[in-house]
XYZ file of C-alpha atoms in Angstrom:
692
model
C -102.022 -21.064 -49.277
C -101.381 -18.285 -51.116
C -103.692 -15.606 -49.716
C -103.074 -13.486 -53.208
C -105.576 -12.899 -55.995
C -104.626 -15.936 -58.746
C -103.759 -12.682 -60.690
C -101.640 -10.922 -59.699
C -99.970 -14.480 -57.368
C -99.004 -14.787 -61.761
C -97.497 -11.724 -61.615
C -95.396 -11.842 -58.688
C -94.304 -15.023 -59.302
C -93.175 -13.942 -62.929
C -90.680 -11.466 -60.948
C -87.316 -12.530 -60.188
C -85.982 -13.829 -57.086
C -84.676 -10.423 -56.193
C -88.668 -8.487 -56.553
C -91.172 -10.894 -55.070
C -88.174 -10.591 -52.073
C -88.453 -6.864 -51.752
C -92.027 -6.193 -52.705
C -93.055 -9.218 -49.440
C -90.635 -6.989 -46.720
C -92.097 -3.621 -47.688
C -95.141 -5.678 -47.104
C -94.428 -6.603 -43.654
C -92.777 -3.032 -42.923
C -96.395 -1.363 -44.083
C -98.257 -3.903 -42.045
C -95.966 -2.863 -39.710
C -96.542 0.866 -39.982
C -100.134 -0.348 -39.274
C -100.545 0.683 -35.836
C -98.165 4.229 -35.669
C -100.702 6.101 -38.510
C -102.291 7.128 -35.034
C -99.644 7.723 -32.403
C -97.026 10.538 -35.376
C -98.261 13.639 -37.150
C -100.358 12.133 -40.364
C -97.472 14.091 -43.024
C -95.791 11.824 -41.352
C -97.774 8.531 -41.594
C -98.568 9.891 -45.555
C -94.723 10.012 -46.622
C -93.705 6.795 -44.769
C -96.360 4.897 -46.884
C -95.797 6.754 -49.967
C -92.103 5.973 -50.095
C -93.379 1.811 -49.306
C -95.371 2.504 -51.881
C -92.659 4.274 -54.569
C -90.286 1.519 -53.506
C -92.345 -1.332 -54.187
C -92.673 0.147 -58.071
C -89.166 0.769 -58.756
C -89.298 -3.290 -57.366
C -91.944 -3.637 -59.903
C -90.445 -2.384 -62.667
C -87.328 -3.415 -61.890
C -86.091 1.015 -62.155
C -82.575 2.214 -60.055
C -83.059 3.699 -57.278
C -83.631 7.278 -55.823
C -79.711 8.997 -56.181
C -78.914 9.532 -52.524
C -78.652 13.437 -52.272
C -82.689 13.083 -53.183
C -82.798 10.424 -49.612
C -81.586 13.662 -47.708
C -83.158 16.506 -48.329
C -86.363 13.958 -47.153
C -84.160 12.808 -44.364
C -84.213 17.007 -43.998
C -87.640 17.595 -44.427
C -88.602 14.936 -41.887
C -86.436 16.115 -39.191
C -88.015 19.767 -39.829
C -91.593 18.418 -40.013
C -90.625 16.674 -36.576
C -89.462 19.460 -35.492
C -92.155 21.489 -36.150
C -94.835 18.902 -35.123
C -92.932 18.058 -31.549
C -90.894 21.161 -31.479
C -87.711 19.114 -30.154
C -85.886 15.706 -31.836
C -85.516 13.691 -28.240
C -88.439 13.028 -26.371
C -90.637 9.270 -27.150
C -93.333 11.045 -29.625
C -90.056 13.192 -31.618
C -87.955 9.484 -31.665
C -90.912 7.300 -32.280
C -92.003 10.027 -35.450
C -88.513 9.358 -36.959
C -87.813 5.767 -36.752
C -91.123 5.905 -38.776
C -89.558 8.211 -41.242
C -86.432 5.998 -41.002
C -87.863 2.757 -41.209
C -89.290 3.430 -45.041
C -87.036 5.931 -46.325
C -84.057 3.262 -46.116
C -86.176 0.622 -48.038
C -85.264 3.403 -50.701
C -81.755 2.603 -50.868
C -81.751 -1.085 -50.199
C -79.212 -2.344 -52.631
C -77.616 -5.180 -50.600
C -77.913 -7.618 -47.814
C -76.291 -5.409 -44.880
C -79.245 -2.477 -45.923
C -81.854 -5.384 -45.435
C -80.286 -6.339 -42.463
C -81.192 -3.117 -41.102
C -84.455 -2.681 -42.768
C -85.221 -6.287 -40.474
C -83.981 -4.281 -37.641
C -85.837 -0.838 -37.388
C -88.951 -3.563 -38.424
C -88.250 -4.976 -35.069
C -87.763 -1.343 -33.181
C -91.275 -0.120 -34.828
C -93.236 -3.391 -33.174
C -91.249 -3.381 -29.520
C -92.214 1.116 -30.400
C -96.381 -0.235 -30.821
C -96.391 -1.086 -26.748
C -94.635 1.559 -26.058
C -99.170 3.657 -26.395
C -100.850 0.097 -26.488
C -100.351 -3.018 -24.178
C -103.967 -4.902 -25.417
C -104.156 -8.603 -27.066
C -104.912 -7.621 -29.943
C -101.606 -4.991 -30.747
C -99.767 -7.837 -29.208
C -101.185 -10.415 -31.745
C -100.229 -7.873 -34.605
C -97.291 -6.802 -33.598
C -97.114 -11.400 -33.221
C -97.100 -11.650 -36.994
C -94.667 -9.289 -36.921
C -92.186 -10.327 -35.158
C -92.568 -13.808 -37.569
C -92.930 -11.668 -40.800
C -89.875 -10.627 -40.023
C -88.466 -13.000 -39.127
C -89.170 -14.909 -42.172
C -88.236 -12.336 -44.216
C -84.325 -12.249 -42.914
C -84.604 -15.338 -43.273
C -85.828 -15.535 -46.939
C -82.281 -13.059 -47.542
C -79.757 -15.843 -46.450
C -80.925 -18.906 -48.231
C -79.076 -20.298 -51.002
C -81.381 -21.741 -53.352
C -82.076 -20.038 -56.314
C -85.547 -19.084 -55.627
C -86.943 -20.099 -51.928
C -90.441 -20.446 -51.888
C -92.490 -18.776 -49.703
C -93.683 -21.462 -47.384
C -90.435 -22.155 -46.703
C -88.725 -19.240 -45.413
C -92.733 -18.785 -43.183
C -91.917 -21.555 -42.191
C -88.732 -21.832 -40.932
C -89.902 -18.556 -39.322
C -92.086 -20.529 -37.189
C -89.614 -23.016 -35.557
C -87.543 -20.656 -34.683
C -89.815 -18.605 -32.802
C -91.274 -21.680 -30.876
C -87.708 -22.807 -30.447
C -87.133 -19.171 -28.443
C -91.085 -19.553 -26.688
C -89.645 -21.448 -23.343
C -86.604 -18.910 -23.316
C -89.148 -16.352 -23.182
C -91.902 -17.674 -21.017
C -89.187 -17.707 -18.530
C -88.307 -14.985 -18.693
C -91.793 -13.388 -18.483
C -92.187 -15.754 -15.817
C -88.536 -14.876 -13.416
C -87.485 -11.569 -14.521
C -87.787 -9.266 -11.440
C -89.752 -6.980 -11.456
C -88.941 -3.192 -9.815
C -91.179 -0.502 -9.730
C -91.579 2.186 -11.360
C -90.088 0.166 -14.085
C -91.865 -3.142 -14.198
C -95.433 -1.832 -12.503
C -98.880 -2.568 -13.626
C -99.203 -1.778 -17.521
C -101.037 0.181 -18.857
C -102.015 0.814 -22.563
C -100.275 5.154 -22.453
C -102.197 7.389 -21.105
C -105.656 7.025 -19.801
C -108.805 6.749 -21.324
C -111.549 9.481 -21.621
C -113.675 9.328 -19.596
C -114.898 10.677 -16.044
C -113.850 13.682 -14.038
C -113.502 15.994 -10.822
C -116.077 18.890 -13.301
C -119.143 18.527 -15.040
C -120.224 20.253 -17.468
C -123.941 19.520 -18.860
C -122.829 17.209 -22.305
C -119.602 15.481 -21.094
C -121.280 12.276 -20.282
C -123.244 12.358 -23.113
C -120.105 12.674 -24.279
C -118.674 9.099 -22.816
C -122.447 7.184 -23.961
C -121.155 6.889 -27.157
C -117.555 5.282 -25.506
C -118.160 1.872 -26.349
C -114.715 1.291 -24.378
C -114.079 -1.277 -21.528
C -113.932 0.927 -18.028
C -114.557 -2.262 -15.207
C -114.490 -5.735 -15.220
C -115.915 -7.315 -12.453
C -116.280 -11.094 -10.786
C -118.110 -11.264 -7.990
C -117.542 -14.055 -5.203
C -121.567 -15.192 -5.824
C -124.541 -13.833 -7.686
C -124.050 -10.305 -9.338
C -126.064 -8.094 -7.823
C -129.647 -6.855 -9.650
C -128.881 -3.770 -12.819
C -130.816 -1.450 -10.338
C -127.793 -1.353 -7.529
C -125.013 -1.828 -9.553
C -124.055 1.727 -9.299
C -120.111 2.125 -9.473
C -119.630 5.337 -7.670
C -116.873 7.555 -9.075
C -117.365 11.266 -8.334
C -118.669 13.097 -5.857
C -119.710 16.430 -7.371
C -121.329 19.356 -5.056
C -119.730 22.348 -5.624
C -121.491 24.650 -7.640
C -119.671 26.105 -10.888
C -121.930 27.589 -13.204
C -123.402 25.551 -15.341
C -121.416 22.850 -14.210
C -120.052 20.928 -10.904
C -117.033 20.313 -9.340
C -115.178 17.841 -6.604
C -115.079 19.552 -3.016
C -111.814 18.718 -1.272
C -112.523 16.946 1.867
C -109.788 14.156 1.917
C -110.192 12.223 5.680
C -107.367 9.571 7.314
C -111.156 8.052 9.468
C -111.800 4.683 7.582
C -114.614 3.328 5.912
C -118.279 2.858 9.151
C -117.917 -0.454 10.064
C -121.334 -2.787 8.635
C -124.200 -3.911 10.432
C -123.317 -6.711 12.568
C -125.240 -9.732 10.659
C -125.027 -7.150 7.426
C -124.647 -9.669 4.263
C -121.006 -8.550 2.673
C -120.696 -8.820 -1.009
C -116.929 -9.701 -1.701
C -115.979 -8.708 -5.446
C -112.924 -8.380 -7.415
C -112.324 -5.215 -10.649
C -110.141 -4.577 -12.369
C -110.553 -0.520 -13.590
C -109.190 0.514 -17.300
C -107.053 3.282 -17.095
C -109.933 6.077 -16.184
C -107.471 9.088 -15.680
C -109.639 10.397 -12.424
C -108.331 10.379 -9.174
C -111.205 8.244 -7.583
C -112.165 4.861 -8.098
C -115.380 3.822 -9.427
C -116.968 0.978 -6.226
C -119.877 -0.297 -5.773
C -121.936 1.984 -3.167
C -121.283 1.772 0.727
C -118.281 0.344 -0.238
C -115.319 -1.282 2.652
C -112.886 -1.228 -0.106
C -109.204 -2.797 0.041
C -105.740 -2.496 -2.711
C -104.235 -5.461 -3.659
C -100.658 -5.869 -1.819
C -98.994 -4.705 -5.191
C -96.090 -3.451 -6.155
C -96.955 0.911 -8.400
C -100.164 0.594 -7.085
C -101.495 4.388 -5.973
C -101.817 5.280 -2.360
C -105.679 4.930 -1.184
C -107.562 7.609 1.065
C -111.006 8.197 1.839
C -113.177 10.963 1.518
C -115.470 12.677 3.433
C -118.126 11.892 0.694
C -117.258 8.101 1.008
C -114.997 7.751 -2.334
C -111.422 6.209 -2.300
C -109.359 8.235 -3.677
C -105.655 7.456 -5.271
C -102.288 10.037 -4.780
C -102.186 10.238 -8.122
C -104.532 9.985 -11.476
C -105.994 6.387 -12.472
C -103.649 6.215 -15.800
C -102.950 2.829 -16.046
C -104.471 -0.215 -15.138
C -105.166 -1.419 -11.662
C -106.321 -4.554 -9.807
C -108.339 -4.142 -6.809
C -110.733 -6.118 -4.375
C -113.363 -5.066 -2.561
C -116.182 -5.432 0.039
C -119.931 -3.616 0.035
C -123.533 -4.208 1.938
C -126.506 -2.716 -0.149
C -128.577 -2.637 2.333
C -126.962 -0.253 4.959
C -127.383 3.692 4.323
C -125.409 5.701 1.996
C -123.663 7.402 4.726
C -124.618 8.087 8.383
C -126.046 11.481 9.251
C -123.199 14.005 10.487
C -123.171 15.683 14.227
C -125.692 17.648 15.050
C -127.600 16.588 11.793
C -130.923 14.965 13.787
C -133.970 16.023 12.828
C -134.191 18.942 15.236
C -137.783 21.298 14.671
C -137.921 20.636 10.766
C -138.075 17.093 11.408
C -142.255 17.658 12.720
C -144.541 20.142 10.781
C -143.975 23.501 13.152
C -141.448 24.888 11.453
C -138.683 24.803 8.180
C -135.997 22.265 8.238
C -132.461 23.729 9.624
C -129.863 21.669 7.841
C -126.521 21.134 10.359
C -123.692 23.358 9.865
C -121.749 21.220 7.989
C -124.371 20.944 5.543
C -124.787 24.268 5.057
C -122.333 23.305 2.236
C -124.227 21.166 0.100
C -127.374 23.797 -0.141
C -125.039 26.716 -1.752
C -126.334 27.467 -5.720
C -124.523 30.086 -7.529
C -125.625 33.471 -7.951
C -128.085 34.003 -10.602
C -128.241 31.272 -11.749
C -130.855 29.211 -12.564
C -133.584 31.685 -11.702
C -136.437 30.003 -13.293
C -135.785 26.089 -11.983
C -134.949 27.021 -8.170
C -138.347 29.247 -8.586
C -140.248 26.890 -9.358
C -139.466 24.445 -6.979
C -140.093 27.025 -4.465
C -143.951 27.835 -5.902
C -144.465 23.820 -6.342
C -143.438 22.491 -2.885
C -144.593 25.637 -1.275
C -148.023 24.394 -2.608
C -147.596 21.121 -0.300
C -146.560 21.677 3.191
C -145.279 18.953 4.340
C -142.994 18.385 1.415
C -140.774 21.064 2.668
C -140.306 18.869 6.270
C -139.757 15.997 5.034
C -137.134 15.354 2.123
C -138.330 11.841 1.357
C -141.822 13.333 -0.067
C -139.517 16.811 -1.521
C -138.131 13.815 -3.994
C -141.160 11.841 -4.297
C -142.946 15.226 -5.757
C -140.429 16.092 -8.403
C -139.833 12.380 -9.812
C -143.552 12.452 -9.816
C -143.434 15.982 -12.072
C -140.640 13.949 -14.244
C -143.765 11.193 -14.623
C -146.779 13.223 -15.228
C -144.989 15.651 -17.881
C -143.877 15.001 -21.265
C -139.911 14.614 -20.745
C -137.695 12.844 -22.578
C -134.773 10.868 -21.823
C -131.728 11.449 -24.987
C -128.388 11.130 -26.047
C -128.801 14.375 -28.605
C -131.211 17.155 -26.557
C -129.466 20.076 -29.091
C -127.180 23.630 -27.895
C -128.496 24.918 -24.427
C -128.639 29.134 -24.123
C -126.967 30.538 -21.641
C -129.517 28.771 -18.750
C -129.535 25.664 -19.613
C -130.814 23.902 -17.037
C -133.594 26.212 -16.847
C -134.626 25.708 -20.172
C -134.349 21.909 -19.598
C -136.743 21.500 -16.893
C -139.071 24.239 -17.940
C -138.930 24.458 -22.169
C -137.627 21.131 -23.907
C -137.697 18.633 -21.768
C -135.982 16.318 -23.213
C -131.947 15.448 -22.261
C -129.553 12.946 -20.675
C -129.020 11.651 -16.920
C -126.657 14.601 -15.730
C -129.068 17.407 -17.118
C -131.811 15.029 -14.775
C -129.315 15.142 -12.043
C -128.404 19.151 -12.037
C -132.186 19.628 -12.165
C -133.564 17.466 -9.501
C -130.315 18.754 -7.318
C -130.700 22.246 -8.347
C -134.772 21.961 -6.898
C -133.800 19.601 -3.993
C -131.270 22.562 -2.154
C -133.857 25.196 -3.748
C -136.437 24.557 -1.160
C -133.135 23.379 2.125
C -132.534 20.602 1.170
C -128.569 19.016 1.397
C -128.245 17.095 -2.100
C -125.297 16.749 -4.220
C -124.341 15.399 -7.531
C -123.158 11.658 -8.068
C -121.577 10.462 -11.020
C -119.776 6.984 -12.135
C -121.315 4.024 -13.968
C -124.354 1.901 -13.539
C -126.209 -1.749 -15.405
C -123.468 -2.728 -17.065
C -123.400 -6.771 -18.393
C -123.321 -9.818 -18.061
C -120.512 -11.557 -19.994
C -122.127 -15.451 -20.985
C -118.773 -16.853 -21.559
C -116.605 -15.953 -18.101
C -119.413 -14.520 -15.705
C -117.901 -11.165 -15.297
C -119.568 -8.194 -15.198
C -118.739 -5.392 -17.538
C -118.193 -2.104 -17.314
C -118.349 0.148 -20.042
C -117.425 3.597 -20.801
C -121.256 3.869 -22.636
C -122.624 2.949 -18.779
C -121.278 6.499 -18.128
C -124.344 8.006 -15.973
C -125.139 10.569 -13.243
C -127.125 10.445 -10.176
C -128.468 12.699 -6.566
C -127.674 12.526 -3.373
C -129.916 14.247 -0.544
C -129.919 14.288 2.965
C -132.112 12.521 4.992
C -132.007 13.891 9.232
C -133.294 10.642 9.533
C -131.680 8.847 6.917
C -128.132 9.929 5.613
C -127.549 10.484 2.288
C -129.897 8.953 0.545
C -129.026 7.528 -3.565
C -132.210 8.343 -5.777
C -131.559 8.322 -9.704
C -134.265 10.948 -11.129
C -133.166 9.261 -15.249
C -135.016 5.934 -13.574
C -138.310 8.327 -13.504
C -138.602 8.817 -17.166
C -136.193 6.252 -18.778
C -136.478 3.022 -16.521
C -135.176 0.632 -19.153
C -131.135 2.556 -18.958
C -131.537 2.037 -15.283
C -132.894 -2.396 -15.295
C -131.399 -2.596 -18.843
C -128.976 -0.573 -20.340
C -128.579 -0.133 -23.572
C -124.739 0.362 -25.488
C -124.740 3.581 -26.577
C -122.408 3.395 -28.788
C -123.933 3.377 -32.249
C -122.989 0.741 -34.542
C -119.792 -1.040 -35.158
C -118.866 -0.280 -39.200
C -119.878 -2.375 -42.861
C -118.208 -5.282 -41.078
C -120.219 -6.072 -37.173
C -123.273 -4.582 -39.316
C -123.397 -7.729 -41.656
C -122.803 -9.833 -38.685
C -125.269 -8.540 -37.272
C -127.677 -8.865 -40.831
C -126.630 -12.682 -41.034
C -127.497 -13.326 -37.691
C -128.217 -11.023 -34.919
C -126.787 -12.426 -31.655
C -123.671 -13.994 -33.769
C -122.045 -9.993 -32.956
C -122.964 -9.817 -29.546
C -121.675 -14.335 -29.177
C -118.152 -13.240 -30.751
C -117.602 -9.763 -28.948
C -118.683 -11.991 -25.603
C -116.131 -14.494 -26.744
C -113.314 -10.674 -27.617
C -113.657 -9.252 -23.962
C -113.329 -12.512 -22.306
C -110.076 -13.246 -24.105
C -109.202 -9.581 -23.398
C -109.925 -10.421 -19.663
C -107.428 -12.707 -19.613
C -104.534 -10.925 -21.402
C -104.900 -8.050 -18.449
C -104.970 -11.036 -16.107
C -102.174 -13.017 -16.373
C -99.916 -11.352 -18.818
C -99.978 -7.587 -18.495
C -100.966 -8.054 -14.625
C -98.489 -10.559 -14.534
C -96.011 -9.015 -11.611
C -94.393 -9.354 -8.169
C -97.643 -10.051 -6.590
C -97.454 -13.019 -9.376
C -94.066 -13.799 -8.920
C -94.687 -14.403 -5.261
C -97.793 -16.485 -5.627
C -95.921 -18.381 -8.172
C -93.489 -18.519 -6.188
C -95.108 -19.525 -3.184
C -97.570 -22.264 -5.710
C -93.316 -24.053 -5.737
C -92.773 -23.619 -2.358
C -91.111 -21.409 -1.952
C -91.642 -18.728 0.281
C -90.754 -14.834 -0.703
C -87.841 -14.656 -2.830
C -85.533 -11.288 -3.549
C -85.494 -9.641 -7.143
C -82.172 -10.186 -6.057
C -83.361 -14.200 -5.751
C -84.947 -14.041 -8.597
C -82.092 -12.384 -10.765
C -79.637 -15.292 -9.480
C -82.423 -17.711 -10.625
C -83.154 -16.479 -13.893
C -79.213 -16.539 -14.552
C -78.776 -20.204 -13.904
C -81.181 -21.307 -15.908
C -80.388 -18.941 -18.300
C -77.337 -20.502 -18.258
C -78.519 -24.728 -18.207
C -80.138 -23.388 -20.839
C -76.910 -21.571 -23.162
C -75.345 -25.166 -21.924
C -77.496 -27.601 -23.899
C -78.484 -26.114 -26.205
C -75.061 -25.856 -27.228
C -74.288 -29.168 -25.932
C -77.332 -29.979 -28.123
C -76.190 -28.372 -31.226
C -72.651 -28.821 -31.217
C -72.616 -32.579 -31.094
C -75.327 -33.191 -34.191
C -73.209 -30.061 -36.479
C -69.906 -32.210 -36.222
C -71.821 -35.850 -37.564
C -73.276 -34.018 -39.977
C -71.117 -31.732 -41.325
C -69.652 -33.778 -44.477
C -66.579 -31.685 -45.768
C -65.158 -32.531 -41.669
C -66.118 -35.781 -41.136
C -64.403 -36.078 -45.482
C -60.819 -34.626 -44.271
C -61.163 -36.916 -40.424
C -61.823 -39.965 -42.700
C -58.978 -38.956 -45.086
C -56.382 -38.281 -41.971
C -57.751 -41.554 -40.823
C -56.413 -43.616 -44.181
C -53.374 -41.125 -44.847
C -52.395 -42.393 -41.157
C -53.121 -46.184 -41.704
C -50.939 -46.367 -45.015
C -47.837 -45.005 -43.425
C -48.708 -47.415 -40.684
C -47.933 -49.533 -43.445
C -45.078 -48.723 -44.647
C -46.649 -46.041 -48.102
C -44.786 -43.058 -47.276
C -47.768 -40.587 -48.565
C -47.809 -36.409 -48.084
C -50.426 -35.058 -46.243
C -51.263 -32.955 -49.020
C -52.251 -36.121 -51.296
C -55.621 -36.697 -52.565
C -57.911 -39.519 -53.180
C -56.737 -40.272 -56.497
C -52.834 -39.789 -55.278
C -53.214 -42.655 -53.141
C -55.587 -45.329 -55.120
C -52.552 -44.715 -57.143
C -49.745 -45.266 -54.628
C -51.821 -48.501 -53.609
C -51.878 -49.971 -56.939
C -47.952 -49.581 -57.004
C -47.362 -51.096 -53.790
C -49.568 -53.612 -53.510
C -51.109 -54.455 -56.874
C -54.284 -56.641 -57.405
C -54.304 -57.052 -53.642
C -54.667 -53.236 -52.778
C -57.086 -53.124 -55.306
C -60.021 -52.842 -53.381
C -58.747 -50.200 -50.927
C -57.513 -49.024 -54.690
C -61.581 -47.795 -55.333
C -62.811 -47.659 -52.700
C -60.381 -44.006 -52.526
C -61.420 -43.029 -56.488
C -65.087 -43.561 -54.901
C -64.108 -40.958 -51.482
C -62.855 -38.948 -54.430
C -65.693 -38.807 -56.610
C -67.777 -37.829 -54.024
C -65.766 -34.566 -52.426
C -66.326 -33.423 -55.771
C -70.284 -33.946 -57.052
C -72.114 -31.938 -56.748
C -74.384 -31.884 -52.538
C -77.223 -32.937 -54.715
C -75.206 -36.213 -56.104
C -73.284 -37.255 -53.663
C -74.055 -40.710 -52.038
C -73.894 -41.654 -48.423
C -70.346 -40.695 -46.790
C -69.841 -42.611 -43.714
C -70.568 -46.983 -45.589
C -67.715 -44.866 -47.919
C -65.420 -44.175 -45.517
C -66.261 -48.162 -43.172
C -65.491 -50.119 -46.183
C -61.823 -47.945 -46.627
C -61.630 -48.468 -43.490
C -62.365 -52.584 -43.840
C -60.265 -52.436 -47.336
C -57.000 -50.901 -45.499
C -56.772 -53.464 -42.891
C -57.035 -56.228 -45.283
C -53.976 -55.184 -46.857
C -50.892 -57.494 -46.664
C -47.842 -56.715 -44.945
C -45.323 -55.034 -46.997
């Protein structure tokens, strides 16, 4: 099948073989360079593709290649550009830039097979470099095509025919890849993973995600990102959307117009659930989030999978689990949650006291005083409004739940609007949102709620994380994306402890019950599919997401723990790295020996020239035993003449066979017949010779 337009295919076929092979190699390099466009400076990508286009033009026209001085000048300029872009010629980023430039410039001195071999292997290095910043399924598929076509170009360069078809080279390359596939699988399964050199792979640096600080507008930016954040597999039915709150960084300290986390790591275990409380068990794959807090379902009891390379976990006093380093790699965890128990128990000394009744204001425990703090001089109008509103209802000041309900009722009564684009704010964004514009995103509602509750003496804090997600119909997993980033609030009730409340649900309940993908369209191709069938695009996304999860779980997630589980499934208990290395070396040696034996035998049998020489040696020895003096340099025609002189008509059958062997030896390869029957007939004629 020809993928090129007919006119272009005919034009290429009319060119010499060298032109066609060069254009094929340049197309393969252009494809291989695509993943590097976003990883190298813009000038580097422009220079690389300009060099490939120039080389294609020269090949098409059959023009001379540029001088080496011009290439040297381009190389010096690229080196200077690398230093200016990366401040060094060393390191991963600078090395990748130079590799891209060298691979492209090398095509401009593609004169001999040696130069082509260098270009082939530079292409293979580019394939490896692509996995330095991404090990996704899409990258693997794209680079698999690159390996196949690079290998086909290498095969094509060594094919002796005048104009071998590209399909023949592609087929040979595919067979070579399939032949090496068992060894690749064996290396993948058994090669020892030694942390940190081999740990759970990551897609390079972490994606943009949540943070331990929040400025208004930050979560709205995440809502435009539809990349995956969490994939969750529940043991049983998943919880309903209104309970899918994956609690991330707890922001309790005000920071001007934003919030930040409060230090408070502790070695205390998670509180035990009440006897008989139903546990919700789940397994979760966490994408690189670049934060230290692990987003988990509320009321979580967390247990990490025992695998090398995982971080060390500590529990925060606010109930979250934090790692000893940012989550910059993909992570697999298992956890439990109790969705019907209080979020946190009330701290010691936080009883109802005088404030529990109606005779006086509530007085929170000293441990909760930091959760009442507000920055001096900030949010004056919102604070004054909250105090005035709650002063009108004497009971609200003594009952946190009643105060929270009044704030939610106010949101429902007033013309508040939920929007991802509330516009720019002035120096007091919370006051402007709450009292003037009344349009904002979840972080606006949660921030205003916490400020209003603190203004009337109720401890409150802001929570960021993920809410909602959608069930993939292909594999039944809950997929939570960056666009599901959310902010909500918690207030402290002396009788109930910390209570979650989501002010966004008062203005946009559909955001909680059925989260919408806020990331916008998927481009022209996605819009075309959506126009043809509104459900087609969703089905394709679900299939791709399920395949991507399997890739992450079975390939990227396969480490030393997976090796131990594989060994146990085969009846082998806990092999160490040394044992695995010895087993792998033995298996590779066995494969190599079997392969060598499989190759040597057919080569010896199928090499016609070797077989012809062996036959000549046997025939000369047989003639010597019958008394005919023959020399090592005598060919078949000379032997036939000597046989006729010695035996006359009786030696004619052998002489004829010897002449046939001489004709076979000097015939063209395509005109040669079967050699073995000729040798067999010659030996039979030799045995029938009369005695001398």
